[in-house]
Short mmCIF file of C-alpha atoms and ligand atoms in Angstrom, two decimals:
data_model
loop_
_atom_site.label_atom_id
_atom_site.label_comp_id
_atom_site.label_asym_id
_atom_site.label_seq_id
_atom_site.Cartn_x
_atom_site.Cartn_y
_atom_site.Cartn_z
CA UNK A 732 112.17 -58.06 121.24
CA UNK A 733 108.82 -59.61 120.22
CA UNK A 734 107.63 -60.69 123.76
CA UNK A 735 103.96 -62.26 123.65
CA UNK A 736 103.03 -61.69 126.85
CA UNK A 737 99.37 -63.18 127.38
CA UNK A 738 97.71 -60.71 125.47
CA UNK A 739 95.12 -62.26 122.41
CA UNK A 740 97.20 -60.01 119.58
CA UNK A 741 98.52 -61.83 116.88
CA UNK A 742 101.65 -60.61 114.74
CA UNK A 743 99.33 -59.70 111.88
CA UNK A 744 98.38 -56.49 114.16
CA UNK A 745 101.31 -55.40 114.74
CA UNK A 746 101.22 -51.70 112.72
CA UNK A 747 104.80 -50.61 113.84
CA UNK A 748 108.06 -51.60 115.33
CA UNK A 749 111.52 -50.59 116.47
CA UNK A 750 114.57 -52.53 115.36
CA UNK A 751 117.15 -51.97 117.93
CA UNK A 752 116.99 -47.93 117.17
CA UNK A 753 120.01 -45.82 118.46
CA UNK A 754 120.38 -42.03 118.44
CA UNK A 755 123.84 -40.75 119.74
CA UNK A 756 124.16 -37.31 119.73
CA UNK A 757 128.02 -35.42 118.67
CA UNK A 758 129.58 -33.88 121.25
CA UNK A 759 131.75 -31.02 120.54
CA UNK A 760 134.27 -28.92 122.11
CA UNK A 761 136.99 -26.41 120.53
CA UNK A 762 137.18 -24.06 117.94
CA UNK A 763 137.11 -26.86 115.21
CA UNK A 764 134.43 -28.26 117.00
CA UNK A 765 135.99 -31.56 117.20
CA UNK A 766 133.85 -34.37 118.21
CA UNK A 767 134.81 -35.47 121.77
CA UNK A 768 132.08 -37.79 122.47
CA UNK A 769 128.43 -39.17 122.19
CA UNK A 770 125.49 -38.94 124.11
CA UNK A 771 123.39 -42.21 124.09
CA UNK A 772 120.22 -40.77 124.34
CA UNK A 773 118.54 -43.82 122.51
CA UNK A 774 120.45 -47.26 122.72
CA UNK A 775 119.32 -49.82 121.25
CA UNK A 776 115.55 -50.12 121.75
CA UNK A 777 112.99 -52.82 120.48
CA UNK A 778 109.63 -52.89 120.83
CA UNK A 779 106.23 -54.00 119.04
CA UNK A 780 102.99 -51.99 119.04
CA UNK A 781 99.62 -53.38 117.58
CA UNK A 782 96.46 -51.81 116.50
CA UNK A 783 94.11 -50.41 118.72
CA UNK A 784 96.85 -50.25 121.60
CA UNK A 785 98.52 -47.62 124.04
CA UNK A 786 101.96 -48.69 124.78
CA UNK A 787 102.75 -46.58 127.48
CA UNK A 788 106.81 -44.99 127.80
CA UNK A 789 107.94 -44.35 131.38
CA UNK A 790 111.09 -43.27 132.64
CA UNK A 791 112.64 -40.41 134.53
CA UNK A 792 113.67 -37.04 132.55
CA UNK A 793 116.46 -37.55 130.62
CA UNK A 794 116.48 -41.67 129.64
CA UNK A 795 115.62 -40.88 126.01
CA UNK A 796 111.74 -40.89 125.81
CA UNK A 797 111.28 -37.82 123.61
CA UNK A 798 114.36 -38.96 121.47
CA UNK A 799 112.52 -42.08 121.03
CA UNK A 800 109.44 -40.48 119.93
CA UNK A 801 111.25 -38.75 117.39
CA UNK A 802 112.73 -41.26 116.16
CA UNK A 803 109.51 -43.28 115.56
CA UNK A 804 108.19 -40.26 113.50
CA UNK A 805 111.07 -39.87 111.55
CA UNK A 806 111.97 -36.56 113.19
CA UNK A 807 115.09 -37.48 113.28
CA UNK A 808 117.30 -40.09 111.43
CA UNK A 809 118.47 -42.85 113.68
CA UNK A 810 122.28 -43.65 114.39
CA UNK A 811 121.56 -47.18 113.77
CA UNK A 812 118.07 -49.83 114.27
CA UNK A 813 115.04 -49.62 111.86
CA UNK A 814 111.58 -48.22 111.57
CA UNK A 815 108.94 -51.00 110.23
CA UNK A 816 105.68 -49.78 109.27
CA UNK A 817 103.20 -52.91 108.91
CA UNK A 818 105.79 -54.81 107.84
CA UNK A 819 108.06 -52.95 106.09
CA UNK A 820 111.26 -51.50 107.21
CA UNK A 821 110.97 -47.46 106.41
CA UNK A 822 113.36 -46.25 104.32
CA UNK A 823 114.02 -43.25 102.77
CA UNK A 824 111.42 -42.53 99.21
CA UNK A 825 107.65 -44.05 99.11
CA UNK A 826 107.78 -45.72 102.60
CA UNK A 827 108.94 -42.32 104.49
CA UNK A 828 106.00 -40.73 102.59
CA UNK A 829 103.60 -43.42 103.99
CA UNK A 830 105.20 -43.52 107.51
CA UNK A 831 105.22 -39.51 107.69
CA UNK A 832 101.25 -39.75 106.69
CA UNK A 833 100.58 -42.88 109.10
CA UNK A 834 102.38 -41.76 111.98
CA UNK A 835 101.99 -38.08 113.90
CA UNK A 836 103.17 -36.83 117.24
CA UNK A 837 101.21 -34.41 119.34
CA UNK A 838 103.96 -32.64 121.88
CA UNK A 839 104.16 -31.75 125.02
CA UNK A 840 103.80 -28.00 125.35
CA UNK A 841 100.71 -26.52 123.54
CA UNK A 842 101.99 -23.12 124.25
CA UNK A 843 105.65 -23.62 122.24
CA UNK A 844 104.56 -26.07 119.82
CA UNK A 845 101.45 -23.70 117.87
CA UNK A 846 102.67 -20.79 115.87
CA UNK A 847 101.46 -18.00 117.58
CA UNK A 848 101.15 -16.16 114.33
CA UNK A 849 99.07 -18.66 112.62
CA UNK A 850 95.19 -19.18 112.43
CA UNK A 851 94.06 -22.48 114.34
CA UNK A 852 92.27 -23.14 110.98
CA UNK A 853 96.03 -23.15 109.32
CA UNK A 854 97.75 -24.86 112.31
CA UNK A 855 95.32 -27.89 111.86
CA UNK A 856 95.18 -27.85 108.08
CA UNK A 857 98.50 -27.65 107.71
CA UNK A 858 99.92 -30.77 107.12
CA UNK A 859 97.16 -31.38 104.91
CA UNK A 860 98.35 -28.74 102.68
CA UNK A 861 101.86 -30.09 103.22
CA UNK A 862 100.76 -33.30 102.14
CA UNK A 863 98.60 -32.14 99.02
CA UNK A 864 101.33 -29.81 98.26
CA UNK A 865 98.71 -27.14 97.99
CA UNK A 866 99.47 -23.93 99.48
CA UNK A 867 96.54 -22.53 100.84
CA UNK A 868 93.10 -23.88 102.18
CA UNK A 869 90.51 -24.36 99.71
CA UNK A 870 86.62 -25.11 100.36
CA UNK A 871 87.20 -29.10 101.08
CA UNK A 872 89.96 -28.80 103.33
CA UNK A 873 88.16 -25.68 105.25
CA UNK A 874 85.50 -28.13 105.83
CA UNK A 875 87.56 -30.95 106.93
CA UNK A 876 89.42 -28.63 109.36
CA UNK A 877 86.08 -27.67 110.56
CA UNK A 878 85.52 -31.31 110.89
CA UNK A 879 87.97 -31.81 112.79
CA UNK A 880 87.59 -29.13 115.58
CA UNK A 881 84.08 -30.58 116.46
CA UNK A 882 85.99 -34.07 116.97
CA UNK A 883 87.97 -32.71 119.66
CA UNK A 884 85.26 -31.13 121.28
CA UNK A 885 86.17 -27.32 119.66
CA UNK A 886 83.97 -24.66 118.16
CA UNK A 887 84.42 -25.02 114.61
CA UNK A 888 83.14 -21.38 114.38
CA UNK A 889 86.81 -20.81 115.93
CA UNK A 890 88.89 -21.74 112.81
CA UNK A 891 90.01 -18.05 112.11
CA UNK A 892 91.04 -17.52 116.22
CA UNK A 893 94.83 -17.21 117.23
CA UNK A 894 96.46 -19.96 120.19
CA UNK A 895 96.60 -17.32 122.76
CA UNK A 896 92.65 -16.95 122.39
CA UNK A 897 92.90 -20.18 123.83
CA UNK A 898 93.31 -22.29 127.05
CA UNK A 899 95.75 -24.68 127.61
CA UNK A 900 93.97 -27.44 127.38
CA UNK A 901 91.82 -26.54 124.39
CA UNK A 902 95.60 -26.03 122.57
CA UNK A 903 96.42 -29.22 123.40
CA UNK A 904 93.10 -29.83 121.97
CA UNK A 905 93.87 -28.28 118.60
CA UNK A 906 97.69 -30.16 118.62
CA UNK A 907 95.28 -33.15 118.56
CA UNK A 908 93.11 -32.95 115.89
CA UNK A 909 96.39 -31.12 113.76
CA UNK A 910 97.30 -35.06 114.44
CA UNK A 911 94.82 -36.78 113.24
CA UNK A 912 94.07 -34.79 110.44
CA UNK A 913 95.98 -36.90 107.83
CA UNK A 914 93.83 -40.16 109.30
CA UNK A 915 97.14 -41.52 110.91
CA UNK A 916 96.74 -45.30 112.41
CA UNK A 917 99.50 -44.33 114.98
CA UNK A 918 99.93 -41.46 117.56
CA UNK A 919 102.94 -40.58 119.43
CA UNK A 920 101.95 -38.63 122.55
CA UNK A 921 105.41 -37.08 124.21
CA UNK A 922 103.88 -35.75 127.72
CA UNK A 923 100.83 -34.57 126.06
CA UNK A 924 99.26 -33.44 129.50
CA UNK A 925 102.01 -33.11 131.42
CA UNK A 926 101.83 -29.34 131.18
CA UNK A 927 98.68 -29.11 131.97
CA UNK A 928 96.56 -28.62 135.40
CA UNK A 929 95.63 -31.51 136.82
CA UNK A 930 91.52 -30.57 136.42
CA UNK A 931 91.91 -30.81 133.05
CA UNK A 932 94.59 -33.55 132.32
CA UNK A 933 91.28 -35.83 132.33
CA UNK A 934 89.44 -34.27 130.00
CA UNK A 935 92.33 -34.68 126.80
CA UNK A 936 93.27 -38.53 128.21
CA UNK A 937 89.26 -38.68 127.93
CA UNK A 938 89.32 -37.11 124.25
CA UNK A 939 92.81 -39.90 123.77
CA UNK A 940 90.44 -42.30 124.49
CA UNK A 941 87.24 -41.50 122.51
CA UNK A 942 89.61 -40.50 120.04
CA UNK A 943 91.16 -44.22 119.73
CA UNK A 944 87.82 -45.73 119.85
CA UNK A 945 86.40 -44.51 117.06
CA UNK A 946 89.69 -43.89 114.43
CA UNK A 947 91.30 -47.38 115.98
CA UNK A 948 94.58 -45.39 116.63
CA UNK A 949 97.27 -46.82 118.19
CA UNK A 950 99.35 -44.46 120.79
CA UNK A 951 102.37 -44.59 121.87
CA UNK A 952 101.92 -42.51 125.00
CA UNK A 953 104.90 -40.55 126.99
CA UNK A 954 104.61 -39.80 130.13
CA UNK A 955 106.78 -39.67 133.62
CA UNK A 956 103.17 -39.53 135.55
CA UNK A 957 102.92 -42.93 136.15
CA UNK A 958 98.88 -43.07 137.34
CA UNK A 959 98.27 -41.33 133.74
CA UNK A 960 100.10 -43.85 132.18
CA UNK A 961 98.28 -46.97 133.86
CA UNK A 962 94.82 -45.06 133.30
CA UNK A 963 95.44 -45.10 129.77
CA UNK A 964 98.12 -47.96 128.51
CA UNK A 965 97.26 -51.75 127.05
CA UNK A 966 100.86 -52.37 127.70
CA UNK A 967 104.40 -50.29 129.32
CA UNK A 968 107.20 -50.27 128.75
CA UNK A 969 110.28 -48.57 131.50
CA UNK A 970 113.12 -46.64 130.02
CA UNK A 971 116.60 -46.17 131.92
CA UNK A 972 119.38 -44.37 130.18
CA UNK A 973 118.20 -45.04 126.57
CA UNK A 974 117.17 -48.83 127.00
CA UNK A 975 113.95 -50.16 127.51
CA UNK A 976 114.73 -52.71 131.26
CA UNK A 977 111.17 -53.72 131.02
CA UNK A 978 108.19 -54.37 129.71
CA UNK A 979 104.51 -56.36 129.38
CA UNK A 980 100.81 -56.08 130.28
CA UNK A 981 100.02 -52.68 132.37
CA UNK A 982 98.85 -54.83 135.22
CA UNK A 983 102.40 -57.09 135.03
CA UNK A 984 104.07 -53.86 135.11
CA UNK A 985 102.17 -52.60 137.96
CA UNK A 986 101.32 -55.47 140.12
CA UNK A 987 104.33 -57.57 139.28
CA UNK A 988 107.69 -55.38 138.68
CA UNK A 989 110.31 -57.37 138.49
CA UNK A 990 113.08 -54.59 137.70
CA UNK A 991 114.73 -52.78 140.42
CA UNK A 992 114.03 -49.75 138.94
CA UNK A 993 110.20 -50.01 137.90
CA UNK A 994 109.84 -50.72 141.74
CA UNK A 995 111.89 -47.72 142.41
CA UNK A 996 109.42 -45.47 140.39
CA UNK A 997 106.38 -47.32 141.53
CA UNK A 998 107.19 -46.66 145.08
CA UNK A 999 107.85 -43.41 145.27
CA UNK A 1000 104.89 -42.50 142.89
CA UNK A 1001 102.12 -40.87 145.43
CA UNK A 1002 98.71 -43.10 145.97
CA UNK A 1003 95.94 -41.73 146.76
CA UNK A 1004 94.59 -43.86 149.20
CA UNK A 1005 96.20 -42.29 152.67
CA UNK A 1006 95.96 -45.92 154.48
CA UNK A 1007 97.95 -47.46 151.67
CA UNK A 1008 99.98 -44.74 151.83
CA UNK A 1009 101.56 -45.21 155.39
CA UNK A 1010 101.27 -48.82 155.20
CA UNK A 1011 103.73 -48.80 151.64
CA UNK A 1012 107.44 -48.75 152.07
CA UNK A 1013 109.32 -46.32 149.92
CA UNK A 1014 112.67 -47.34 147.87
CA UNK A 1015 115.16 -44.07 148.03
CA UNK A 1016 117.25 -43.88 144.59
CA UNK A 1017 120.54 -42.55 145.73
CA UNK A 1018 122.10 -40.11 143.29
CA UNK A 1019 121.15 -38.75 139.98
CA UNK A 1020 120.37 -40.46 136.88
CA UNK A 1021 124.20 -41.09 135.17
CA UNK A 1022 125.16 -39.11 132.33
CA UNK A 1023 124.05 -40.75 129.15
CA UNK A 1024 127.46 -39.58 127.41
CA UNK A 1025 129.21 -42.02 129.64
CA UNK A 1026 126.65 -44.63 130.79
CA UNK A 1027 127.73 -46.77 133.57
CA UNK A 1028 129.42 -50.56 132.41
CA UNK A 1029 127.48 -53.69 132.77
CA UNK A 1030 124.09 -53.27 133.99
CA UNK A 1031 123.64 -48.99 133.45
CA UNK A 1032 120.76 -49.03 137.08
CA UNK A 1033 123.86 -50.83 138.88
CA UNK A 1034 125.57 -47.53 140.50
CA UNK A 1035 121.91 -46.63 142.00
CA UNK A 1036 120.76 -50.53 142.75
CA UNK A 1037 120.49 -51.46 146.23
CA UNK A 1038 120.77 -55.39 145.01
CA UNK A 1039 123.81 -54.80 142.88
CA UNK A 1040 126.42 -57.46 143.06
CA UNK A 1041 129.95 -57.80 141.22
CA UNK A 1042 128.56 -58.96 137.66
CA UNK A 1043 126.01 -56.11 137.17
CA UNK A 1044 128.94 -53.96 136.74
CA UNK A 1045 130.49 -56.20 134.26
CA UNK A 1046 127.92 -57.66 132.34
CA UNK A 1047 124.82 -55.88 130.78
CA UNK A 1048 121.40 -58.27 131.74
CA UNK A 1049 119.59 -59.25 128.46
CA UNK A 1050 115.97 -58.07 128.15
CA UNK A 1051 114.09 -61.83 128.94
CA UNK A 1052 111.26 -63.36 130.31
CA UNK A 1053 111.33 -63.52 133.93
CA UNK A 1054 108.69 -64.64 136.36
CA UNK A 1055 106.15 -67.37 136.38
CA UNK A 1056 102.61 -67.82 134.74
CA UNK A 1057 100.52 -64.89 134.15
CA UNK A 1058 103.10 -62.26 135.56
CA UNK A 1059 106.02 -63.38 133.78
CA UNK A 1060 107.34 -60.53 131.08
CA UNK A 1061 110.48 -59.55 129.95
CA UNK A 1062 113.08 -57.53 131.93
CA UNK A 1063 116.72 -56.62 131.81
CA UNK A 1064 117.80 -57.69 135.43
CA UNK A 1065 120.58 -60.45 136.98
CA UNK A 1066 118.20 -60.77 140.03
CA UNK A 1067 114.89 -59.95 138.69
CA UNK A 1068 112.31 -60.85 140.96
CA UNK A 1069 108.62 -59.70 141.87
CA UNK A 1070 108.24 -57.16 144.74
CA UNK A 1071 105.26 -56.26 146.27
CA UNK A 1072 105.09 -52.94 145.49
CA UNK A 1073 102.12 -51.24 146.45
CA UNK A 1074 100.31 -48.64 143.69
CA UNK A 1075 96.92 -47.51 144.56
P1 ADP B 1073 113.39 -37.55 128.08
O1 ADP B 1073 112.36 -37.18 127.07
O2 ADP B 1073 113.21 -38.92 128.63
O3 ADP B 1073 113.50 -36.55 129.19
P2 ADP B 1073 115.31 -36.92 125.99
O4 ADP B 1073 115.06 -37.86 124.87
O5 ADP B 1073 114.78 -35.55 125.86
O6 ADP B 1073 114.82 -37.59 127.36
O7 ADP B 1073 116.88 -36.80 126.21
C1 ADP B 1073 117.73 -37.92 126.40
C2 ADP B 1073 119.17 -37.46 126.47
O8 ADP B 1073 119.59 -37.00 125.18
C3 ADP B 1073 119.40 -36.30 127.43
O9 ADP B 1073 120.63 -36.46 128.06
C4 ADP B 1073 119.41 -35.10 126.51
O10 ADP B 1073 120.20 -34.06 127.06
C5 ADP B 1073 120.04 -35.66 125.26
N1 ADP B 1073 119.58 -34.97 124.03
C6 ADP B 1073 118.31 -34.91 123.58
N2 ADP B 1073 118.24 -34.23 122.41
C7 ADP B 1073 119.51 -33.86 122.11
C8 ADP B 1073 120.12 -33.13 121.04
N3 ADP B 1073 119.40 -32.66 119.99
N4 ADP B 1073 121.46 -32.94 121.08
C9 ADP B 1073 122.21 -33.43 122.10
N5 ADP B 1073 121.70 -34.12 123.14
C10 ADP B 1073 120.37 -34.34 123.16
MG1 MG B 1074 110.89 -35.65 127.10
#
């Protein structure tokens, strides 16, 4: 989908896009481990992202946003859909080399995703020993790790200290600059402060920031808090059971949501202000989110859509422009309209 919704980017920035990526997952049961079915997690998502910009990924746990980022790192191999990398569609050889230099994740959970037994000085210079194929840190490197610690706001005098010697938010520090050490131009940021206390979630979307200022990195940042994700994003985009339902501008998404579900998850997000607060009505989801192994026909938000009428369970709503002017952006809904929705 190559929406141009408003914004002055021109194609020429675009650094990297999805081509209708899937990732289905086997499932199997049995002694022969037969292969009974699939599990959607990804299905078939398209998006653009330009320099310079946060698109922000929202969704509730379990529509495919960490699959996704995956996927966009070349994690994993997808079941079907493209990878383009300034233009070029990534394929296996020189361009994989490129994208897996170009494009780093920082994760979720800085206490699983450091090796405990491992020096922060060879967490954060290893993938530029991967990359060099060099096996251990020589002089240059040692300095560039150093480097790289005072960028996001470490000692460098640390480098020989172990993760546990650390805080949480100073690991998540040290996942960050073990991301930007190869000088990548994009980021993918799966929940990087979700596991962190709220006092300090600030401080690393403040480093994000600083960080994207001066390198010009693009993010692609995951995240189910949705006040993080407006603080931060140029542009959304709202997952539901491996399919992007909408997307534009972060103030279309938030002042104009024109998908029954993006009003869903904007109302029942908390605002601070307490007068807003009682004055907002809230929209109750009923049930859980469907399993993505056996997604529901038609439109998949129609079994938890309070406007649902007979063809949303037959026919599946194309991702297009709805609304007028300035707030018009593309989303996957029969009866798309705006709702005042009130977010803080
Ligand atoms: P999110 O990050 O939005 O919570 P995930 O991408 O982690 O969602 O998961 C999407 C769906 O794919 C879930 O139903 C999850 O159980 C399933 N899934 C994720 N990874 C795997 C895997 N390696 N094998 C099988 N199923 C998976
Ligand atoms: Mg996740």
């Amino acid at each position: 989908m190559s929406e141009g919704t408003g914004t002055a980017w021109s194609r020429q920035d675009v650094i990297l896009k999805a081509n209708n990526l899937k990732k289905y997952y086997p499932i199997r049961r049995g002694v022969a481990r037969r292969i009974v079915g699939q599990v959607k997690a990804v299905d078939g998502v398209s998006f653009e992202l330009r320099k310079g910009e946060t698109l922000g990924v929202v969704g509730e746990s379990g529509c495919g946003k960490s699959t996704l980022g995956r996927l966009l790192v070349q994690l994993e191999a997808p079941t079907e859909g493209t990878v383009e990398m300034e233009g070029r569609i990534v394929k296996p050889g020189e361009e994989m080399r490129r994208l897996r230099r170009d494009v780093q994740i920082v994760f979720q959970d800085p206490y699983t995703s450091l090796n405990p037994r491992m020096t922060v000085g060879d967490i954060v210079a290893e993938p530029l020993l991967i990359h060099k194929n060099e096996l251990n840190l020589k002089g240059r490197e040692r300095d560039r790790v150093k480097q790289l610690l005072d960028q996001v706001g470490l000692n460098p005098e640390h480098i020989n200290r172990y993760p546990h010697q650390f805080s949480g938010g100073q690991r998540q520090r040290i996942g960050i600059a073990r991301g930007i050490a190869l000088n990548p131009k994009v980021l993918v940021c799966d929940e990087p402060v979700s596991a962190l206390d709220v006092s300090v979630q600030a401080q690393v979307v403040n480093l994000l920031e600083r960080l994207q200022r001066e390198l010009g990195l693009a993010y692609v940042f995951i995240a189910h808090d949705l006040a993080v994700v407006r603080h931060i994003s140029h542009r959304v985009a709202v997952m539901y059971l491996g399919e992007i339902v909408e997307v534009g501008d972060k103030n279309q998404i938030y002042n104009h949501p024109m998908h029954p579900y993006t009003q869903a998850l904007m109302s029942a997000a908390p605002v601070p202000d307490p007068v807003l607060q009682a004055k907002r009505q809230r929209i109750m989801l009923s049930g859980d989110v469907p399993s993505p192994a056996n997604p529901p026909s038609g439109c998949r938000f129609h079994t938890r859509c309070w406007k649902a009428q007979p063809n949303c369970v037959t026919d599946p709503p194309p991702l297009i422009m709805r609304g007028e002017g300035p707030a018009a952006h593309p989303a996957s809904c029969h009866y798309a309209e705006e709702m005042e929705v009130v977010t803080g």
